[in-house]
Coordinates of C-alpha atoms in Angstrom, one line a residue:
X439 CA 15.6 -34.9 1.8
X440 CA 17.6 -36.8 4.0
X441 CA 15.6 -40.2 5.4
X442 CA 15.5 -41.5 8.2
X443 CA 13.7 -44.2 10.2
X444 CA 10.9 -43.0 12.2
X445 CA 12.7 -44.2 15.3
X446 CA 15.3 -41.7 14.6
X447 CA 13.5 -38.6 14.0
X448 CA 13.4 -36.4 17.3
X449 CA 11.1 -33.7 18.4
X450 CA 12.7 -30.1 17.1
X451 CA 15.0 -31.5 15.2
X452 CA 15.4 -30.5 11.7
X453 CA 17.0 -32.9 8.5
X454 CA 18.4 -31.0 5.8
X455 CA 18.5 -32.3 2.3
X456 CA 22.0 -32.2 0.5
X457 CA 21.4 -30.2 -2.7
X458 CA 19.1 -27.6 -0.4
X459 CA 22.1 -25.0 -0.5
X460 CA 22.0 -25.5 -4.3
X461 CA 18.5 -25.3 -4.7
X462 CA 18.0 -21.7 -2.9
X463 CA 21.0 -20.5 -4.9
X464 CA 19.1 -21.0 -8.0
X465 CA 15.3 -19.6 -6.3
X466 CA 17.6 -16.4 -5.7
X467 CA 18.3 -16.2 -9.0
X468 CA 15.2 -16.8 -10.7
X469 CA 13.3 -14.8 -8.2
X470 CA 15.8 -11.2 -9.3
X471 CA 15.5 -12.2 -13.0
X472 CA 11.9 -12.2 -12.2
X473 CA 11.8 -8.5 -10.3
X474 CA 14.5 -7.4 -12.8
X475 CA 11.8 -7.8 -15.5
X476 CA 8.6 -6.6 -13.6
X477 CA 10.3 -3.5 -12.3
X478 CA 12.8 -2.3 -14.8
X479 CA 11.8 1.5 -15.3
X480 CA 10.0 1.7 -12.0
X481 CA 10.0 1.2 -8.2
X482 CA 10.5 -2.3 -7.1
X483 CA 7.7 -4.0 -4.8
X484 CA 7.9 -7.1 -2.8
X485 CA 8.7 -10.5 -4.8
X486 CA 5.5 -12.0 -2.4
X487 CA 3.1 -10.2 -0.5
X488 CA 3.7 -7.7 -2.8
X489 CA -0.4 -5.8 -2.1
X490 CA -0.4 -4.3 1.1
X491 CA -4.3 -3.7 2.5
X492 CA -2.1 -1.6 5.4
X493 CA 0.6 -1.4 7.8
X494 CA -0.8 -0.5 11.3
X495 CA -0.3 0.6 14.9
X496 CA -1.0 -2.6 17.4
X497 CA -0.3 -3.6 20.5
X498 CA 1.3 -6.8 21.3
X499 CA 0.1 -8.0 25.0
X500 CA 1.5 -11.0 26.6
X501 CA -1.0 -13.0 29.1
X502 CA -0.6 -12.3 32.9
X503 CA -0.4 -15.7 34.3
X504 CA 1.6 -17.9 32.1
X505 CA 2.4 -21.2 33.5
X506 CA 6.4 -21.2 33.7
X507 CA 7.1 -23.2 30.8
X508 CA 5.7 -21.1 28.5
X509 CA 7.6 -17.8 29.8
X510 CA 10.4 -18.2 26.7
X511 CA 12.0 -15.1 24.9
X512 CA 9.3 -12.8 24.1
X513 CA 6.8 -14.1 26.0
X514 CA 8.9 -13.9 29.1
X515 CA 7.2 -11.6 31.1
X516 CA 3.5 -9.7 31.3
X517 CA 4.4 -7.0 28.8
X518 CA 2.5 -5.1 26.2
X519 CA 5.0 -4.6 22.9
X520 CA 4.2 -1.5 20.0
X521 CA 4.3 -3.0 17.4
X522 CA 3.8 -2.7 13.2
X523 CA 1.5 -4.9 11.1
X524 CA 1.5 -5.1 8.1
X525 CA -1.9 -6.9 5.9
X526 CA -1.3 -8.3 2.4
X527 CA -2.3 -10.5 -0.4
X528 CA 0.9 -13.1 -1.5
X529 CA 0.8 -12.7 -5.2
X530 CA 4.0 -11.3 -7.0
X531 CA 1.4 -9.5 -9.7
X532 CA -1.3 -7.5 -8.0
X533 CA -4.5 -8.7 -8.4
X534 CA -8.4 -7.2 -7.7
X535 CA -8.9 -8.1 -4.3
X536 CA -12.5 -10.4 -4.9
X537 CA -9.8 -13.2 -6.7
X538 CA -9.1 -15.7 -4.0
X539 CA -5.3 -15.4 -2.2
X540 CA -3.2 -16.2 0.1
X541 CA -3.6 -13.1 2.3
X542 CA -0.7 -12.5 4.7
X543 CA 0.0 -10.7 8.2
X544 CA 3.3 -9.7 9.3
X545 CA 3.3 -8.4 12.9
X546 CA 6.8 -6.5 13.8
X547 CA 7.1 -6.2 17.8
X548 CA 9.0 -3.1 18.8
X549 CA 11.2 -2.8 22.1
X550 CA 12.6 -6.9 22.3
X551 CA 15.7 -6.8 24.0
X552 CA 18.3 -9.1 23.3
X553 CA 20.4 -10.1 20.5
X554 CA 18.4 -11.5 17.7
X555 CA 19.9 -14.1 15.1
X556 CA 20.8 -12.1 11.5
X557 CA 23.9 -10.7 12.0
X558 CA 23.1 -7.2 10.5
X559 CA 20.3 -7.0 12.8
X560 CA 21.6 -8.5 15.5
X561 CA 21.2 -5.2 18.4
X562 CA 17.8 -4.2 16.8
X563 CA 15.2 -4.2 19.0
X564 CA 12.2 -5.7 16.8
X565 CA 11.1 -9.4 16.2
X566 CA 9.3 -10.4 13.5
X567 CA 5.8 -12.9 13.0
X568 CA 5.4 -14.1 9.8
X569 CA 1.6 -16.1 9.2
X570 CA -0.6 -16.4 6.2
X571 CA -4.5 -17.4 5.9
X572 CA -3.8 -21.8 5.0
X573 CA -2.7 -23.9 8.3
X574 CA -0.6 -25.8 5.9
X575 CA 1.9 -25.2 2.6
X576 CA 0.8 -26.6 -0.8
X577 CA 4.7 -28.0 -1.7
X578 CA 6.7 -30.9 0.7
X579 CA 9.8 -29.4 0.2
X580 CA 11.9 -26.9 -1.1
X581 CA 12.9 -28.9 -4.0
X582 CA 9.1 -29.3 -5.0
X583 CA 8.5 -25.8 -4.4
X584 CA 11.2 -24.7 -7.1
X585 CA 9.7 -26.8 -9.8
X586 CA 6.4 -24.9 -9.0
X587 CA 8.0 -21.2 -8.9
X588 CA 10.3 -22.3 -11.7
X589 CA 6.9 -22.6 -14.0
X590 CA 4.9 -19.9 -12.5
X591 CA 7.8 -17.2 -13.3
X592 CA 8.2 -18.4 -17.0
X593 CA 7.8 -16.1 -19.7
X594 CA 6.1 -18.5 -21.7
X595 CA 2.4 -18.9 -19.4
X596 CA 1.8 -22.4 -21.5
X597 CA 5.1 -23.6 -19.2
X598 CA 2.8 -24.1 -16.4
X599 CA 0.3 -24.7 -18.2
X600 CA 2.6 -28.0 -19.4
X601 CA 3.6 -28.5 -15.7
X602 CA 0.6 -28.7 -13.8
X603 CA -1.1 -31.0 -17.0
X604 CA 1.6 -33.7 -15.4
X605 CA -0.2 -36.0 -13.0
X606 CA 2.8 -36.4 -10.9
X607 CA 1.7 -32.5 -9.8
X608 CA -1.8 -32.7 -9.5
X609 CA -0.9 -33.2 -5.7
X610 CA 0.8 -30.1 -5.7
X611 CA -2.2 -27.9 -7.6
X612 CA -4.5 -29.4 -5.4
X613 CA -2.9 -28.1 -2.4
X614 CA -2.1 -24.8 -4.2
X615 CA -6.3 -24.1 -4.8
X616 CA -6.8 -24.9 -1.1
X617 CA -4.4 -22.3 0.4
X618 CA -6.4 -19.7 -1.5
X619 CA -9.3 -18.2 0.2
X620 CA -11.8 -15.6 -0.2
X621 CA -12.0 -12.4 2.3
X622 CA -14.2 -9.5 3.2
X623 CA -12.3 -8.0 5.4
X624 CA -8.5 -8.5 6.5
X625 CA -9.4 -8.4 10.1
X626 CA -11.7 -11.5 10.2
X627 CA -9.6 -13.9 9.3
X628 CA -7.4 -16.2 10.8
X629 CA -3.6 -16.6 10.2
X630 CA -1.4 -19.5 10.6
X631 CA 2.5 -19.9 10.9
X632 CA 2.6 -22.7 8.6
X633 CA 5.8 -23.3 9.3
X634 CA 7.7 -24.0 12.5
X635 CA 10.0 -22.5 15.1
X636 CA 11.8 -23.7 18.5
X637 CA 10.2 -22.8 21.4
X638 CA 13.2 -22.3 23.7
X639 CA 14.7 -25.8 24.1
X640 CA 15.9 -27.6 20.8
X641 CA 13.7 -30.1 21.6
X642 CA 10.4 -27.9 21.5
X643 CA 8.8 -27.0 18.2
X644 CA 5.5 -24.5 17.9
X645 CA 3.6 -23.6 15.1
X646 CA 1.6 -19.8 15.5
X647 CA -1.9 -19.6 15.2
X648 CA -4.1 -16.2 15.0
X649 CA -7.7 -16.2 15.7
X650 CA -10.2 -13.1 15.4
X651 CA -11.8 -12.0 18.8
X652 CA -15.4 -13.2 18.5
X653 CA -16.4 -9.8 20.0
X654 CA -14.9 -7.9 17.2
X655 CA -17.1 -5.9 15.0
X656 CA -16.3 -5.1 11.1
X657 CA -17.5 -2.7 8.9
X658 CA -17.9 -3.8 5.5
X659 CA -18.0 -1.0 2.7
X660 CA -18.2 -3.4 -0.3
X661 CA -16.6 -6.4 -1.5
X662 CA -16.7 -5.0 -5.2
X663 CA -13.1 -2.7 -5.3
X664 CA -10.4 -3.7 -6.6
X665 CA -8.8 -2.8 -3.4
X666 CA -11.3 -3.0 -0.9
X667 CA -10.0 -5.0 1.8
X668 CA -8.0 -1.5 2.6
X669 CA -10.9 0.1 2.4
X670 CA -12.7 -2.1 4.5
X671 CA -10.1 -2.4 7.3
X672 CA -10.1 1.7 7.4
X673 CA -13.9 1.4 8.1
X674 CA -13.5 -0.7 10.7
X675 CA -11.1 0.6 12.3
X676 CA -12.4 4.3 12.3
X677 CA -14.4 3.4 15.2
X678 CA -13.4 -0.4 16.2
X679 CA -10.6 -2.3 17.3
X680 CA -9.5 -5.1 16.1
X681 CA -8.3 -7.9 18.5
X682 CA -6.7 -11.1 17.8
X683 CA -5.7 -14.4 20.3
X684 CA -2.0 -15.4 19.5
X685 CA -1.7 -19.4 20.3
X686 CA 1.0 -21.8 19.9
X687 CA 0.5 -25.1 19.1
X688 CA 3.8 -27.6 20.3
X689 CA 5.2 -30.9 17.9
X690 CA 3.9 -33.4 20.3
X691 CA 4.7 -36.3 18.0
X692 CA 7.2 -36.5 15.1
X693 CA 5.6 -38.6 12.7
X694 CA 2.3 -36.9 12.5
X695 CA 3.5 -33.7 13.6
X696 CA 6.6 -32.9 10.9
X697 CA 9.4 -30.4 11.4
X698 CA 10.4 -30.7 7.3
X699 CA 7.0 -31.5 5.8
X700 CA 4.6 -28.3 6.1
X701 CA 1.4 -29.5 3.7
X702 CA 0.5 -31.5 7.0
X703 CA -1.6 -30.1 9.7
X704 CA -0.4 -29.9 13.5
X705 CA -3.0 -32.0 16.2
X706 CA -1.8 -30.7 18.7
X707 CA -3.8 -28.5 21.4
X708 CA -3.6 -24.3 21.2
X709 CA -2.4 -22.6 23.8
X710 CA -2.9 -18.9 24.1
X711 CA -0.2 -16.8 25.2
X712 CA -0.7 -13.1 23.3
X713 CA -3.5 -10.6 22.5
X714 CA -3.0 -8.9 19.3
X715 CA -4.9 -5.6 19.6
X716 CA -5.2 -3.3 16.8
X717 CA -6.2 -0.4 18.0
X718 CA -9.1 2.3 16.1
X719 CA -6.5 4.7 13.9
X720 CA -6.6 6.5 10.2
X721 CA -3.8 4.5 8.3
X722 CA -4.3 4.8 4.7
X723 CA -2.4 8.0 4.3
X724 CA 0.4 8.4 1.2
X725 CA 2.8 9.0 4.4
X726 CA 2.0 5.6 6.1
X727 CA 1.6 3.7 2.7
X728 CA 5.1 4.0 2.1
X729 CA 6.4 3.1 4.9
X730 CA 4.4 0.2 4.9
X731 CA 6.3 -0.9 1.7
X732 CA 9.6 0.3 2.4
X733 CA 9.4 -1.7 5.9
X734 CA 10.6 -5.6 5.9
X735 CA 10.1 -8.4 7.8
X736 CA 11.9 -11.8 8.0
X737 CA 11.0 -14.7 10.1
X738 CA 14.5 -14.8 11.0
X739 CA 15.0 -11.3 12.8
X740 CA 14.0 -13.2 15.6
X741 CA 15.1 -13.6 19.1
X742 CA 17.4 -17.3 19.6
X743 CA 14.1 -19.0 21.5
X744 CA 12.0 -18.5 18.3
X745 CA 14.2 -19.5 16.0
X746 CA 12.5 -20.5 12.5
X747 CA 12.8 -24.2 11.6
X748 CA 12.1 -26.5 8.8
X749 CA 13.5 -26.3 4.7
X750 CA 11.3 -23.5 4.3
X751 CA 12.2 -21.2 7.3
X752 CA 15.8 -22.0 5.8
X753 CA 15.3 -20.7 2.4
X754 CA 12.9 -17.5 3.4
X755 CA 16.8 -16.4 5.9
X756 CA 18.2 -16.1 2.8
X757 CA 15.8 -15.2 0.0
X758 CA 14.7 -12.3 2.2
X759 CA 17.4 -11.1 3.2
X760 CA 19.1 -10.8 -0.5
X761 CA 15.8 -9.7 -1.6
X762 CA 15.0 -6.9 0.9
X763 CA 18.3 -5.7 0.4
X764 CA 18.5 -5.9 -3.7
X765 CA 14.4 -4.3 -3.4
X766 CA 16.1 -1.3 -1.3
X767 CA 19.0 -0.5 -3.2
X768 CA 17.8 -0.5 -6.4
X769 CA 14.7 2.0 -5.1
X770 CA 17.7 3.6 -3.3
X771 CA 16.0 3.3 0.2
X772 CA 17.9 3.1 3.7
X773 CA 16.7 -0.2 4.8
X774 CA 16.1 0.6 8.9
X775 CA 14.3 -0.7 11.6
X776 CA 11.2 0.8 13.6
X777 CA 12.4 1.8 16.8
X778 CA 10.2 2.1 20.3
X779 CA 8.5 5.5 20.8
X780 CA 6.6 6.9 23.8
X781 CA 4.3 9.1 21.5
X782 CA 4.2 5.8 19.2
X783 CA 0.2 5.7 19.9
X784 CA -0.2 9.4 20.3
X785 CA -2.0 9.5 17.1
X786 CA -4.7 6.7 17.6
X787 CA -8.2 7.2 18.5
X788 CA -11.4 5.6 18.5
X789 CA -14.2 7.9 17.0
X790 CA -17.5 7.7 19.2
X791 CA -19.7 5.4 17.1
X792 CA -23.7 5.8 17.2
X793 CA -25.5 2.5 15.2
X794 CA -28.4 1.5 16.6
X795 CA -29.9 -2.4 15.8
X796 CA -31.6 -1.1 12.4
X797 CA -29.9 -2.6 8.8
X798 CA -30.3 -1.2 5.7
X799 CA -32.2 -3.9 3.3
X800 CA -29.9 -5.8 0.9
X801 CA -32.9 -7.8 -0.8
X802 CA -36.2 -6.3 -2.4
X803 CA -34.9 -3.1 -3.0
X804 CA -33.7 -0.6 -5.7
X805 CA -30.1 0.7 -4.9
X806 CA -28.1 3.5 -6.7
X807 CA -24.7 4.9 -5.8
X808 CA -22.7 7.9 -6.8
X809 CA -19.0 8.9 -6.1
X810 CA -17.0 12.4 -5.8
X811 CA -13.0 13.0 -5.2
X812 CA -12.6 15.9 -3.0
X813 CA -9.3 17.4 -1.9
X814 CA -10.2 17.6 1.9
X815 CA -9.2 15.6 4.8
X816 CA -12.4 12.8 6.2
X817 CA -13.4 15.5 8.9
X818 CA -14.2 18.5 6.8
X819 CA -16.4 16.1 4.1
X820 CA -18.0 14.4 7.1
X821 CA -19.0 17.4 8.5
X822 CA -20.4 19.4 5.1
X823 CA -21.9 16.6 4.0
X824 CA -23.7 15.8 7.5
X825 CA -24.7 19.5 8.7
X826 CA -28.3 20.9 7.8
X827 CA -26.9 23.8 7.7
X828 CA -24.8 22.8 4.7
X829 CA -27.9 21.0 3.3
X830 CA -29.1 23.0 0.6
X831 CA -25.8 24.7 -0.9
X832 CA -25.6 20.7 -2.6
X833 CA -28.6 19.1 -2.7
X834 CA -30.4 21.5 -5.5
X835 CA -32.8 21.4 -8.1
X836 CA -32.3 19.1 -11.2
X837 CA -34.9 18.2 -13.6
X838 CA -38.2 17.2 -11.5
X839 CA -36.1 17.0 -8.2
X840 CA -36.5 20.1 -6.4
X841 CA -33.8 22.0 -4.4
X842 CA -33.9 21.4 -0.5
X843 CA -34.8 24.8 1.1
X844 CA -33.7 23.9 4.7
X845 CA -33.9 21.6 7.4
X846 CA -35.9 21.4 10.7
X847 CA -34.6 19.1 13.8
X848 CA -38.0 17.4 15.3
X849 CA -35.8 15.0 17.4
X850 CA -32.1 15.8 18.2
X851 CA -29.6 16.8 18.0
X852 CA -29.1 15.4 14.2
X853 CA -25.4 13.8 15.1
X854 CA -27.0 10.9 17.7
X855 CA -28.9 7.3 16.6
X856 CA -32.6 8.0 16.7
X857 CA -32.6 11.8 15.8
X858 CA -35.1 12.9 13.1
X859 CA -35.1 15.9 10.7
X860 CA -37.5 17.3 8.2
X861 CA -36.4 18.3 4.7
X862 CA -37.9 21.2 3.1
X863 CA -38.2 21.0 -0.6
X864 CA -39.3 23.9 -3.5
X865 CA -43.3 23.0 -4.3
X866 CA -43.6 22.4 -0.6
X867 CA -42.3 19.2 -0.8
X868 CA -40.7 17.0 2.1
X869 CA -39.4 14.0 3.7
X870 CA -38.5 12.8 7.3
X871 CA -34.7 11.6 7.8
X872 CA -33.6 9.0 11.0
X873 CA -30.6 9.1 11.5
X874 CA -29.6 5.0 12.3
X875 CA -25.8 5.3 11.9
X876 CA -23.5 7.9 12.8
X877 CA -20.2 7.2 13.0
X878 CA -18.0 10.3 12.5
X879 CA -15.6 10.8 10.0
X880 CA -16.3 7.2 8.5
X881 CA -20.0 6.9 6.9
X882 CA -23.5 7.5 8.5
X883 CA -27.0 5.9 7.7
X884 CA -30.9 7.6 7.7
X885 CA -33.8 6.3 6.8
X886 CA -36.5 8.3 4.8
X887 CA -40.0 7.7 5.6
X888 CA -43.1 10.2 4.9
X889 CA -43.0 11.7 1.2
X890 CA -45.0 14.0 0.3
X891 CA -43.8 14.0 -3.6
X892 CA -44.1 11.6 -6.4
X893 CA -42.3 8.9 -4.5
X894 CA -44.6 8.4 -1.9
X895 CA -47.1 5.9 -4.9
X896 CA -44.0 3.4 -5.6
X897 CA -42.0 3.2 -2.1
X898 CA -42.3 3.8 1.7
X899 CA -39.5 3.5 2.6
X900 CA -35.7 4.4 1.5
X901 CA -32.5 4.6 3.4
X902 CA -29.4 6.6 2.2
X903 CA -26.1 6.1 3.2
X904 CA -22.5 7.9 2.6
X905 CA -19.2 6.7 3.3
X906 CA -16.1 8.5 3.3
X907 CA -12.7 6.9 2.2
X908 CA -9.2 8.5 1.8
X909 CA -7.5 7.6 -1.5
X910 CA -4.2 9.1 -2.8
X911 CA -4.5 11.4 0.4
X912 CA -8.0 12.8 -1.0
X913 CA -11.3 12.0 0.1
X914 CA -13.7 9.7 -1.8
X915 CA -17.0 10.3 -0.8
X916 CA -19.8 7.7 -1.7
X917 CA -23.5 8.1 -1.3
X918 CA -25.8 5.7 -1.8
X919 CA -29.5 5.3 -2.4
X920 CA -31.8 1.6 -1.5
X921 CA -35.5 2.4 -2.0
X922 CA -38.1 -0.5 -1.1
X923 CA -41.0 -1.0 -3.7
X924 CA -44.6 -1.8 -2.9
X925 CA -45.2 -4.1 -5.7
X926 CA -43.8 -5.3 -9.1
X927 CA -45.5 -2.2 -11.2
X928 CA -44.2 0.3 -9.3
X929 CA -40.4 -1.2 -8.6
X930 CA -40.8 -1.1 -12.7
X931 CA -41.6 2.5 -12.3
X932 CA -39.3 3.5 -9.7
X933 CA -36.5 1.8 -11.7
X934 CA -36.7 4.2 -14.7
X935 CA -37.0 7.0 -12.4
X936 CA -34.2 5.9 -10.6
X937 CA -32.1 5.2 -13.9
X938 CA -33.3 8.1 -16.2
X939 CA -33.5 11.2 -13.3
X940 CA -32.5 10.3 -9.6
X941 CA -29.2 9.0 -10.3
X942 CA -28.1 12.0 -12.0
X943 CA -28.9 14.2 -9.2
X944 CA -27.0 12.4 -6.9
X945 CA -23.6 12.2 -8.8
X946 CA -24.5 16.6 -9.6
X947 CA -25.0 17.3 -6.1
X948 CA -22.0 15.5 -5.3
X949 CA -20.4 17.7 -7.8
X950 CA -21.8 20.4 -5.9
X951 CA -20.4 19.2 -2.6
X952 CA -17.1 18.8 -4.1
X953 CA -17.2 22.6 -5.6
X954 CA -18.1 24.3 -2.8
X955 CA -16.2 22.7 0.0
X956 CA -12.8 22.5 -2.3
X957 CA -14.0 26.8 -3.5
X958 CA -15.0 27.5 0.0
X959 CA -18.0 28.6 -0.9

């Protein structure tokens, strides 16, 4: 890296090292040896980012009132862009999604006039944001980064093993355990730029910043999945939108503030000058999967006024772009930009959703689950599985659980918060069901209350709840059981039930379920 005197450096302006050429040459190279390997016999994926949570419909909104100086390229005018995003975790070999990552957000703004600055893209009419979940990098440089890729991609795992046992990198591994986080729920997270970009002038630098909306609301499945941040992001958004506050944060000073030097935190204020609103949809189809991983984003397919900066920025032009290109020929895919549609958002809709202030217990109780594939869409499962009517052609008898007979609605009708139903079992048995969640064709919540069976000596209260998920295009429906216990005997007791009896009738009528809405009968 070139050096310079402090006194020299100016704001925006970039110093490029001599052997940087060299050194992304040989990251090029490594990298294709690397996918070469991984993907010989199959479809190539990503070389980072390579787990996609989800590529989703969102709108782009740029704030009303921007003071002048902040109307630059995109954010020029009050405008709302369609726009792709795209959710991921970074690392090259898929891993469970409860192991920390960095998790990634690619936002691809549709309808940007103007030429933008790779040549082969240069009359498209998209602009690409590239942020990840760590405000700053783990490496200096580029040079520092290639030792650390160089190791990671060996074929011998005792190479890195060897390199990070050097003190000189401790620095390095240090930073590296910080950028990786732990996440719930791709939604809730923010996203920095980590690197940065001009902001019109030469002079002017920003680094991007995205914050969650306090006022967003997430529904969290399970943190358990392999995959459940997709899962989790399809629950929310059955019935939620997701917003996020797009701020830029300008180089105000150039020692403190570095153009070249991205493992060091910008000081500098935020200022907001974009909503990022994702708005309620069903995304995790096959159809809209692949799309999501045929689509490509590079920092650089960027309008002149944002153009990337720094040693990184300078590698990713290239690496991407022979990358995304190698990726799409050897899959033999037409690499091809989104373009602007009227009917983009035709498809989007928020599901009414009923909840009313009443949470299912997560301590002091019992909790079973049970899970079924059926090949039906999320409406016709949600509504078998939710209709009395339907009740008793699943739910039947198995060992000393009797069938259901029917229903009766005492407080209704059984698709609102607050409505009650009574169950009808053989041996005139019976329970009371409120509903407390209904939130169509995503999960809904009840709470049992006044048995008349067995059950009614060991607990007085249970709650039951079913999701419903689409995987590979099918519908996974889960149903789960939390019963509270009165005392240490009976949770004992309820235990062995639970274990021995109850949790084999669930996954049976689920079976059932499955049978008769996939026979039709």
């Amino acid at each position: 890296m070139t050096k310079l005197p402090t006194n020299h450096l100016k704001l925006g302006q970039e110093y490029i090292a001599a052997d940087e050429d060299a050194i992304i040459n040989e990251m090029i190279q490594e990298m294709q040896a690397q996918m070469d390997k991984l993907y010989a016999d199959k479809k190539m994926l990503r070389q980072i980012h390579t787990k996609m949570h989800g590529c989703v419909k969102a709108k782009f909104i740029i704030e009303p009132n921007l003071d002048a100086k902040y109307k630059v390229g995109v954010f020029k005018e009050p405008k709302t862009y369609a726009s792709w995003v795209r959710f991921s975790n970074s690392q090259t070999q898929p891993k469970a999604d409860k192991k920390k990552d960095i998790r990634g957000i690619a936002i691809k703004l549709m309808g940007v006039p103007g030429e933008k600055i790779l040549n082969d893209k240069r009359h498209e009419t998209t602009h690409d944001f590239l942020l990840m979940s760590s405000e700053t990098f783990f490496s200096k440089n580029i040079k520092e980064f290639r030792g650390t890729l160089k190791a990671s991609i060996s074929k011998s795992k005792l190479k890195l093993a060897v390199y990070f046992l050097n003190p000189k990198h401790w620095s390095i591994l240090k930073r590296l355990m910080k950028t990786f986080v732990k996440c719930n729920n791709p939604l809730s997270i923010p996203y920095w730029s980590t690197q940065p970009y001009r902001f019109g002038q030469k002079n002017k630098a920003v680094k991007y910043f995205l914050k969650p909306s306090a006022n967003n609301k997430y529904i969290n499945e399970n943190i358990k999945e392999p995959d459940y941040l997709k899962i989790n992001m399809a629950q929310t958004l059955n019935n939620h939108a997701a917003k996020f506050d797009f701020y830029v944060q300008f180089q105000t000073d150039v020692t403190s503030m570095p153009i070249e030097n991205p493992t060091v935190p910008w000081t500098s204020e935020f200022v907001k000058l974009a909503t990022l609103e994702i708005v309620p949809q069903q995304f995790d189809t096959n159809q809209q999967i692949k799309f999501g991983e045929d689509l490509s984003f590079n920092s650089w397919h960027a309008l002149p006024e944002h153009r990337p900066l720094g040693s990184f920025n300078r590698a990713r032009k290239r690496v991407y772009e022979y990358m995304s290109a190698y990726r799409h020929n050897k899959n033999d895919i037409l690499e091809a930009e989104p373009k602007e549609d009227p009917s983009f958002f035709k498809d989007t809709y928020k599901h009414k959703a009923h909840t009313i202030p009443q949470e299912i217990p997560k301590k002091k109780i019992l909790k079973r689950a049970a899970h079924v594939l059926v090949n039906c869409s999320k409406p016709i499962a949600f509504n078998f599985i939710s209709s009395n009517n339907e009740l008793p052609n699943w739910l039947k008898k198995h060992a000393t659980i009797p069938a259901v007979i029917n229903t009766e609605v005492i407080k209704g009708p059984y698709n609102q918060i607050g409505a009650k139903r009574k169950v009808f079992f053989d041996h005139k048995q019976s329970t009371i069901e409120e509903l407390i969640s209904y939130n169509p064709y995503a999960n809904y919540a009840y709470k049992i209350t006044e048995f008349n069976n067995s059950i009614k000596h060991f607990s007085k209260v249970a709650y039951g709840q079913l999701w419903f998920d689409t995987i590979d295009d099918k519908t996974r429906i889960t149903w789960e059981y939390s019963f509270t216990y009165k005392n240490i005997f009976a949770r004992i007791i309820l235990s062995i039930i639970l274990t021995v009896v109850f949790k084999k009738f669930m996954q049976l009528s689920l079976k059932h379920a499955k049978e008769y809405i996939e026979n039709g009968d």
